[in-house]
């Protein structure tokens, strides 16, 4: 059976985290260890001098810079890719820039990335959709095959303990264990194995959501995963691109500080409770300016500007910003290195 070309020295994929949490520094460090480093393109150009006036141009320019930075750090090892949310405004422009800038792969979720094969036609970039249900996996695979005779080069199955935006109901995301979700993982894996065999191509499966230990890694292998995606653990590393105060918010938080909020995107999201979240519960916080990040956002009605909230947090103002995290962030006790985290996961 033909391989997809998504092969790693070590079966670890670092999850994409925006705004500005996983840029070239973190992605390059993970790739340099033989894994897959993922750069989040969500408002990636927020540090560019013209970001407030020309956010799209600043973001496209930053994609090129951060991919080049990550590849230089990686030194030819591993893979460097990007995460582009399907709900990103000007989604096609981001995908084309990533391809032209030499991304090894594109991860796309927060919706169904139906146009990804068309937008990347003729390129060598690996296409990786993110799903949380068998239905989503089936729809994507069948639509890609019918429209472009294309198949995913890997599929990420993201579970309910993941950080940031979630493809679950608030009630599902609030369940303290994820074992109930394992049956869905098995169904998705079985479908991908069958679909791949039918079309002569092996589709690697990457599971995600709340993994911290070698035991977690082994359990996912038992469920059929070829690799795991880890995000929260890589936030609390020296190489992470976020401010030290952002990382320290993970170290300092308690289990009861982590809650499910309703994001302006309309999806549940997992974050650390702080002054900003409590203030947002009291009423709408009008955006200072629309920065055109998401196609699903109406600036006249949004409860707050998610771009501005995330930028404040990642640059160190963790009380007046939005600090997304995974369900197990409270278990982080210190800042490590990327190499230490990978060693602990793989033993």
CSV table of C-alpha atoms in Angstrom, one decimal:
chain,number,residue,atom,x,y,z
A,1,UNK,CA,0.0,0.0,0.0
A,2,UNK,CA,1.3,3.5,-0.9
A,3,UNK,CA,2.6,5.7,1.9
A,4,UNK,CA,1.3,9.3,2.2
A,5,UNK,CA,4.8,10.8,2.7
A,6,UNK,CA,4.0,11.9,6.3
A,7,UNK,CA,6.8,10.1,8.1
A,8,UNK,CA,8.5,11.2,11.3
A,9,UNK,CA,11.7,10.1,13.2
A,10,UNK,CA,9.7,10.3,16.4
A,11,UNK,CA,5.9,10.0,16.6
A,12,UNK,CA,5.2,13.4,18.1
A,13,UNK,CA,3.3,16.3,16.5
A,14,UNK,CA,3.4,19.6,18.3
A,15,UNK,CA,0.0,21.2,18.1
A,16,UNK,CA,-0.5,24.6,16.5
A,17,UNK,CA,-1.4,27.3,19.1
A,18,UNK,CA,-2.3,30.9,18.4
A,19,UNK,CA,-2.0,33.7,18.7
A,20,UNK,CA,1.8,33.6,18.8
A,21,UNK,CA,2.2,30.7,21.1
A,22,UNK,CA,3.7,28.3,18.5
A,23,UNK,CA,5.8,30.2,16.0
A,24,UNK,CA,9.1,29.4,14.4
A,25,UNK,CA,11.0,29.0,17.7
A,26,UNK,CA,8.9,26.2,19.2
A,27,UNK,CA,8.1,24.5,15.9
A,28,UNK,CA,11.8,24.5,14.9
A,29,UNK,CA,12.8,23.0,18.2
A,30,UNK,CA,10.3,20.1,17.9
A,31,UNK,CA,11.3,19.4,14.3
A,32,UNK,CA,14.9,19.6,15.3
A,33,UNK,CA,14.2,16.6,17.6
A,34,UNK,CA,12.8,14.6,14.8
A,35,UNK,CA,9.1,15.4,15.3
A,36,UNK,CA,6.6,17.7,13.5
A,37,UNK,CA,6.6,21.3,14.6
A,38,UNK,CA,3.4,23.3,13.8
A,39,UNK,CA,3.3,27.1,13.4
A,40,UNK,CA,-0.1,28.7,14.1
A,41,UNK,CA,-1.0,31.2,11.4
A,42,UNK,CA,-3.8,32.8,13.5
A,43,UNK,CA,-2.9,36.5,13.5
A,44,UNK,CA,0.8,35.4,13.1
A,45,UNK,CA,1.9,38.8,12.0
A,46,UNK,CA,0.8,40.6,15.2
A,47,UNK,CA,4.4,41.7,15.9
A,48,UNK,CA,4.8,43.2,12.4
A,49,UNK,CA,4.9,47.1,12.4
A,50,UNK,CA,1.9,47.4,10.1
A,51,UNK,CA,-0.3,44.8,11.6
A,52,UNK,CA,-3.0,47.2,12.9
A,53,UNK,CA,-3.3,48.9,9.5
A,54,UNK,CA,-2.7,45.9,7.2
A,55,UNK,CA,-3.3,42.6,9.2
A,56,UNK,CA,-3.6,40.3,6.1
A,57,UNK,CA,-0.4,41.5,4.5
A,58,UNK,CA,1.4,41.4,7.9
A,59,UNK,CA,0.2,37.8,8.5
A,60,UNK,CA,1.2,36.5,5.1
A,61,UNK,CA,4.7,38.1,5.4
A,62,UNK,CA,5.1,36.5,8.9
A,63,UNK,CA,4.1,33.1,7.6
A,64,UNK,CA,7.2,33.2,5.3
A,65,UNK,CA,9.5,34.4,8.1
A,66,UNK,CA,8.4,31.9,10.7
A,67,UNK,CA,8.6,28.9,8.4
A,68,UNK,CA,12.1,30.0,7.4
A,69,UNK,CA,13.1,30.5,11.1
A,70,UNK,CA,11.7,27.1,12.1
A,71,UNK,CA,13.5,25.3,9.3
A,72,UNK,CA,16.8,27.0,10.1
A,73,UNK,CA,16.4,25.9,13.8
A,74,UNK,CA,15.4,22.3,12.8
A,75,UNK,CA,18.6,22.0,10.7
A,76,UNK,CA,17.0,19.6,8.2
A,77,UNK,CA,15.4,17.2,10.7
A,78,UNK,CA,11.8,16.5,11.3
A,79,UNK,CA,9.0,18.4,9.5
A,80,UNK,CA,7.8,22.0,9.8
A,81,UNK,CA,4.2,22.8,9.0
A,82,UNK,CA,1.4,25.3,9.7
A,83,UNK,CA,-2.1,25.2,11.2
A,84,UNK,CA,-4.6,27.2,9.3
A,85,UNK,CA,-8.2,27.3,10.7
A,86,UNK,CA,-10.9,26.8,8.1
A,87,UNK,CA,-12.8,29.8,9.5
A,88,UNK,CA,-9.8,32.1,8.8
A,89,UNK,CA,-10.9,35.0,6.6
A,90,UNK,CA,-8.9,34.9,3.4
A,91,UNK,CA,-8.2,31.2,4.1
A,92,UNK,CA,-7.1,30.6,0.5
A,93,UNK,CA,-4.4,33.3,0.7
A,94,UNK,CA,-3.0,31.7,3.8
A,95,UNK,CA,-2.8,28.3,2.3
A,96,UNK,CA,-1.1,29.5,-0.9
A,97,UNK,CA,1.4,31.5,1.2
A,98,UNK,CA,2.2,28.4,3.3
A,99,UNK,CA,2.8,26.3,0.1
A,100,UNK,CA,5.0,29.0,-1.5
A,101,UNK,CA,7.0,29.4,1.7
A,102,UNK,CA,7.9,25.7,1.8
A,103,UNK,CA,5.6,24.3,4.6
A,104,UNK,CA,6.0,20.5,4.8
A,105,UNK,CA,2.4,20.1,5.9
A,106,UNK,CA,-0.9,22.0,6.5
A,107,UNK,CA,-3.1,21.1,9.4
A,108,UNK,CA,-6.7,22.5,9.0
A,109,UNK,CA,-9.6,22.3,11.4
A,110,UNK,CA,-12.2,24.6,13.1
A,111,UNK,CA,-14.6,23.5,10.3
A,112,UNK,CA,-14.3,21.1,7.4
A,113,UNK,CA,-11.4,22.0,5.1
A,114,UNK,CA,-13.2,21.0,1.9
A,115,UNK,CA,-11.1,23.3,-0.4
A,116,UNK,CA,-7.7,22.3,0.9
A,117,UNK,CA,-6.9,19.8,-1.9
A,118,UNK,CA,-7.9,22.3,-4.6
A,119,UNK,CA,-5.9,25.1,-3.1
A,120,UNK,CA,-2.8,22.8,-2.8
A,121,UNK,CA,-3.1,21.0,-6.1
A,122,UNK,CA,0.2,20.3,-7.7
A,123,UNK,CA,2.3,21.0,-4.6
A,124,UNK,CA,4.1,18.5,-2.4
A,125,UNK,CA,2.6,19.8,0.9
A,126,UNK,CA,1.0,17.2,3.1
A,127,UNK,CA,-2.7,17.9,3.9
A,128,UNK,CA,-3.9,17.0,7.4
A,129,UNK,CA,-7.5,17.7,8.4
A,130,UNK,CA,-8.6,17.8,12.1
A,131,UNK,CA,-11.7,15.8,13.0
A,132,UNK,CA,-13.6,15.0,16.2
A,133,UNK,CA,-16.1,12.6,14.8
A,134,UNK,CA,-16.5,9.7,12.4
A,135,UNK,CA,-19.0,11.7,10.4
A,136,UNK,CA,-16.5,14.6,9.9
A,137,UNK,CA,-13.7,12.1,8.8
A,138,UNK,CA,-16.1,10.4,6.4
A,139,UNK,CA,-17.4,13.6,4.8
A,140,UNK,CA,-13.9,15.0,4.3
A,141,UNK,CA,-12.4,11.8,2.8
A,142,UNK,CA,-15.3,11.2,0.5
A,143,UNK,CA,-15.6,14.8,-0.7
A,144,UNK,CA,-11.8,15.1,-1.3
A,145,UNK,CA,-11.8,11.9,-3.3
A,146,UNK,CA,-14.9,12.9,-5.4
A,147,UNK,CA,-13.7,16.5,-6.0
A,148,UNK,CA,-10.0,16.1,-6.5
A,149,UNK,CA,-9.2,12.3,-6.3
A,150,UNK,CA,-7.2,13.3,-3.2
A,151,UNK,CA,-6.8,11.7,0.2
A,152,UNK,CA,-5.5,13.1,3.5
A,153,UNK,CA,-1.8,12.6,4.1
A,154,UNK,CA,-2.7,12.1,7.8
A,155,UNK,CA,-5.7,12.8,10.0
A,156,UNK,CA,-5.7,14.4,13.4
A,157,UNK,CA,-8.4,13.1,15.8
A,158,UNK,CA,-8.8,15.7,18.5
A,159,UNK,CA,-10.4,14.6,21.7
A,160,UNK,CA,-12.4,16.6,24.3
A,161,UNK,CA,-9.4,17.3,26.7
A,162,UNK,CA,-7.7,19.5,24.1
A,163,UNK,CA,-7.1,23.2,24.6
A,164,UNK,CA,-8.5,26.2,22.7
A,165,UNK,CA,-11.5,25.7,20.4
A,166,UNK,CA,-13.2,22.3,20.7
A,167,UNK,CA,-15.4,20.3,18.3
A,168,UNK,CA,-17.6,19.2,21.2
A,169,UNK,CA,-20.5,20.5,23.2
A,170,UNK,CA,-19.8,22.2,26.5
A,171,UNK,CA,-21.2,19.2,28.4
A,172,UNK,CA,-18.9,16.8,26.6
A,173,UNK,CA,-15.9,18.9,27.1
A,174,UNK,CA,-16.5,19.3,30.8
A,175,UNK,CA,-16.4,15.5,31.4
A,176,UNK,CA,-13.3,14.9,33.5
A,177,UNK,CA,-12.2,11.7,31.7
A,178,UNK,CA,-11.8,10.9,28.0
A,179,UNK,CA,-12.3,7.2,28.1
A,180,UNK,CA,-15.9,7.6,26.8
A,181,UNK,CA,-14.4,9.1,23.6
A,182,UNK,CA,-12.2,6.0,22.9
A,183,UNK,CA,-15.0,4.2,21.0
A,184,UNK,CA,-15.2,7.1,18.6
A,185,UNK,CA,-11.4,7.0,18.0
A,186,UNK,CA,-11.7,3.3,17.2
A,187,UNK,CA,-14.5,4.0,14.7
A,188,UNK,CA,-12.5,6.7,13.0
A,189,UNK,CA,-9.4,4.6,12.9
A,190,UNK,CA,-11.3,1.7,11.4
A,191,UNK,CA,-12.9,3.9,8.8
A,192,UNK,CA,-9.5,5.5,7.8
A,193,UNK,CA,-7.9,2.0,7.5
A,194,UNK,CA,-10.8,0.8,5.3
A,195,UNK,CA,-10.9,3.9,3.2
A,196,UNK,CA,-7.2,3.9,2.7
A,197,UNK,CA,-7.1,0.2,1.8
A,198,UNK,CA,-9.9,0.8,-0.7
A,199,UNK,CA,-7.9,3.5,-2.5
A,200,UNK,CA,-4.4,1.9,-2.0
A,201,UNK,CA,-3.0,4.5,0.4
A,202,UNK,CA,-2.2,4.2,4.1
A,203,UNK,CA,-3.5,7.2,6.1
A,204,UNK,CA,-1.5,7.8,9.3
A,205,UNK,CA,-3.7,8.6,12.4
A,206,UNK,CA,-2.6,11.3,14.9
A,207,UNK,CA,-4.6,11.5,18.1
A,208,UNK,CA,-4.7,14.6,20.3
A,209,UNK,CA,-6.2,16.0,23.5
A,210,UNK,CA,-4.8,15.9,27.1
A,211,UNK,CA,-1.7,13.7,26.6
A,212,UNK,CA,1.1,14.1,29.1
A,213,UNK,CA,2.8,10.8,29.8
A,214,UNK,CA,4.4,7.8,28.3
A,215,UNK,CA,1.4,5.8,29.5
A,216,UNK,CA,-0.9,8.1,27.5
A,217,UNK,CA,1.3,7.6,24.4
A,218,UNK,CA,1.1,3.8,24.8
A,219,UNK,CA,-2.7,3.9,25.2
A,220,UNK,CA,-3.1,5.8,22.0
A,221,UNK,CA,-0.9,3.3,20.1
A,222,UNK,CA,-3.2,0.6,21.4
A,223,UNK,CA,-6.2,2.5,19.9
A,224,UNK,CA,-4.5,2.5,16.5
A,225,UNK,CA,-2.7,5.9,16.5
A,226,UNK,CA,0.5,6.2,14.5
A,227,UNK,CA,1.5,9.4,16.4
A,228,UNK,CA,0.2,11.7,19.1
A,229,UNK,CA,-0.3,15.5,19.0
A,230,UNK,CA,0.8,17.4,22.1
A,231,UNK,CA,0.3,21.1,22.7
A,232,UNK,CA,-0.1,22.1,26.3
A,233,UNK,CA,3.1,20.4,27.4
A,234,UNK,CA,5.1,22.3,24.8
A,235,UNK,CA,3.7,25.7,26.0
A,236,UNK,CA,5.7,25.2,29.3
A,237,UNK,CA,9.1,25.0,27.5
A,238,UNK,CA,12.0,27.4,27.2
A,239,UNK,CA,11.6,27.3,23.4
A,240,UNK,CA,7.9,28.2,23.3
A,241,UNK,CA,7.3,31.6,21.6
A,242,UNK,CA,5.0,33.0,24.3
A,243,UNK,CA,6.0,35.4,27.1
A,244,UNK,CA,7.3,33.8,30.3
A,245,UNK,CA,4.2,35.1,32.1
A,246,UNK,CA,2.0,33.1,29.8
A,247,UNK,CA,3.9,29.9,30.5
A,248,UNK,CA,3.9,30.7,34.3
A,249,UNK,CA,0.1,31.0,34.1
A,250,UNK,CA,0.0,27.3,33.3
A,251,UNK,CA,2.4,26.4,36.1
A,252,UNK,CA,0.5,28.5,38.7
A,253,UNK,CA,-3.1,27.4,37.7
A,254,UNK,CA,-5.1,24.8,39.7
A,255,UNK,CA,-7.5,22.3,38.3
A,256,UNK,CA,-10.5,24.3,39.3
A,257,UNK,CA,-9.1,27.4,37.4
A,258,UNK,CA,-9.7,25.7,34.1
A,259,UNK,CA,-13.1,26.2,32.5
A,260,UNK,CA,-15.0,25.9,29.3
A,261,UNK,CA,-16.0,29.2,27.8
A,262,UNK,CA,-18.1,30.2,24.8
A,263,UNK,CA,-15.7,31.8,22.3
A,264,UNK,CA,-16.7,34.6,20.0
A,265,UNK,CA,-16.1,32.0,17.2
A,266,UNK,CA,-19.3,30.3,18.5
A,267,UNK,CA,-17.5,27.2,19.7
A,268,UNK,CA,-16.7,26.0,23.2
A,269,UNK,CA,-13.1,26.8,24.3
A,270,UNK,CA,-11.0,25.7,27.2
A,271,UNK,CA,-9.1,28.5,29.1
A,272,UNK,CA,-7.7,29.5,32.4
A,273,UNK,CA,-10.1,31.6,34.5
A,274,UNK,CA,-8.8,35.1,35.1
A,275,UNK,CA,-10.0,38.7,35.4
A,276,UNK,CA,-10.7,39.0,31.6
A,277,UNK,CA,-13.0,35.9,31.6
A,278,UNK,CA,-14.9,37.2,34.6
A,279,UNK,CA,-15.3,40.6,33.0
A,280,UNK,CA,-16.5,39.1,29.8
A,281,UNK,CA,-19.3,37.3,31.7
A,282,UNK,CA,-20.6,40.6,32.9
A,283,UNK,CA,-21.3,42.0,29.4
A,284,UNK,CA,-20.0,42.8,26.0
A,285,UNK,CA,-16.5,44.2,25.6
A,286,UNK,CA,-16.7,46.2,22.2
A,287,UNK,CA,-13.7,45.6,19.9
A,288,UNK,CA,-11.4,48.6,19.4
A,289,UNK,CA,-11.0,47.7,15.8
A,290,UNK,CA,-11.8,44.7,13.6
A,291,UNK,CA,-8.6,43.0,12.5
A,292,UNK,CA,-10.4,40.6,10.0
A,293,UNK,CA,-9.3,37.3,11.5
A,294,UNK,CA,-12.4,35.1,11.3
A,295,UNK,CA,-15.1,34.7,8.7
A,296,UNK,CA,-17.6,33.7,11.3
A,297,UNK,CA,-17.1,36.9,13.5
A,298,UNK,CA,-19.5,39.8,13.3
A,299,UNK,CA,-17.6,42.8,15.0
A,300,UNK,CA,-20.9,44.5,15.7
A,301,UNK,CA,-22.1,41.6,17.8
A,302,UNK,CA,-19.1,39.7,19.0
A,303,UNK,CA,-18.8,39.6,22.9
A,304,UNK,CA,-15.2,40.6,22.6
A,305,UNK,CA,-12.3,40.7,20.1
A,306,UNK,CA,-10.6,37.3,20.4
A,307,UNK,CA,-7.5,38.6,18.5
A,308,UNK,CA,-6.9,41.4,21.0
A,309,UNK,CA,-7.6,39.1,24.0
A,310,UNK,CA,-5.1,36.5,22.8
A,311,UNK,CA,-2.4,39.0,21.9
A,312,UNK,CA,-2.6,40.5,25.4
A,313,UNK,CA,-2.2,37.1,27.0
A,314,UNK,CA,0.7,35.8,24.8
A,315,UNK,CA,2.7,39.0,25.3
A,316,UNK,CA,2.4,38.7,29.1
A,317,UNK,CA,-0.8,40.4,30.3
A,318,UNK,CA,-2.4,37.1,31.4
A,319,UNK,CA,-5.1,38.8,33.6
A,320,UNK,CA,-6.5,41.0,30.8
A,321,UNK,CA,-6.1,38.5,28.0
A,322,UNK,CA,-7.4,35.0,27.0
A,323,UNK,CA,-5.2,32.1,28.1
A,324,UNK,CA,-6.3,29.0,26.2
A,325,UNK,CA,-5.0,25.7,27.6
A,326,UNK,CA,-5.6,21.9,27.7
A,327,UNK,CA,-7.5,20.1,30.4
A,328,UNK,CA,-4.4,19.0,32.1
A,329,UNK,CA,-2.5,22.3,32.2
A,330,UNK,CA,-2.8,22.4,36.0
A,331,UNK,CA,-0.4,19.4,36.2
A,332,UNK,CA,2.5,21.4,34.8
A,333,UNK,CA,4.9,22.3,37.6
A,334,UNK,CA,7.9,23.9,35.9
A,335,UNK,CA,9.3,25.2,32.6
A,336,UNK,CA,11.2,22.4,30.8
A,337,UNK,CA,12.9,22.1,27.4
A,338,UNK,CA,11.4,20.6,24.3
A,339,UNK,CA,13.8,17.8,24.5
A,340,UNK,CA,12.8,17.0,28.1
A,341,UNK,CA,9.1,16.9,27.2
A,342,UNK,CA,9.7,14.6,24.2
A,343,UNK,CA,11.9,12.3,26.3
A,344,UNK,CA,9.2,12.0,29.0
A,345,UNK,CA,6.5,11.2,26.4
A,346,UNK,CA,8.6,8.5,24.7
A,347,UNK,CA,10.7,7.2,27.6
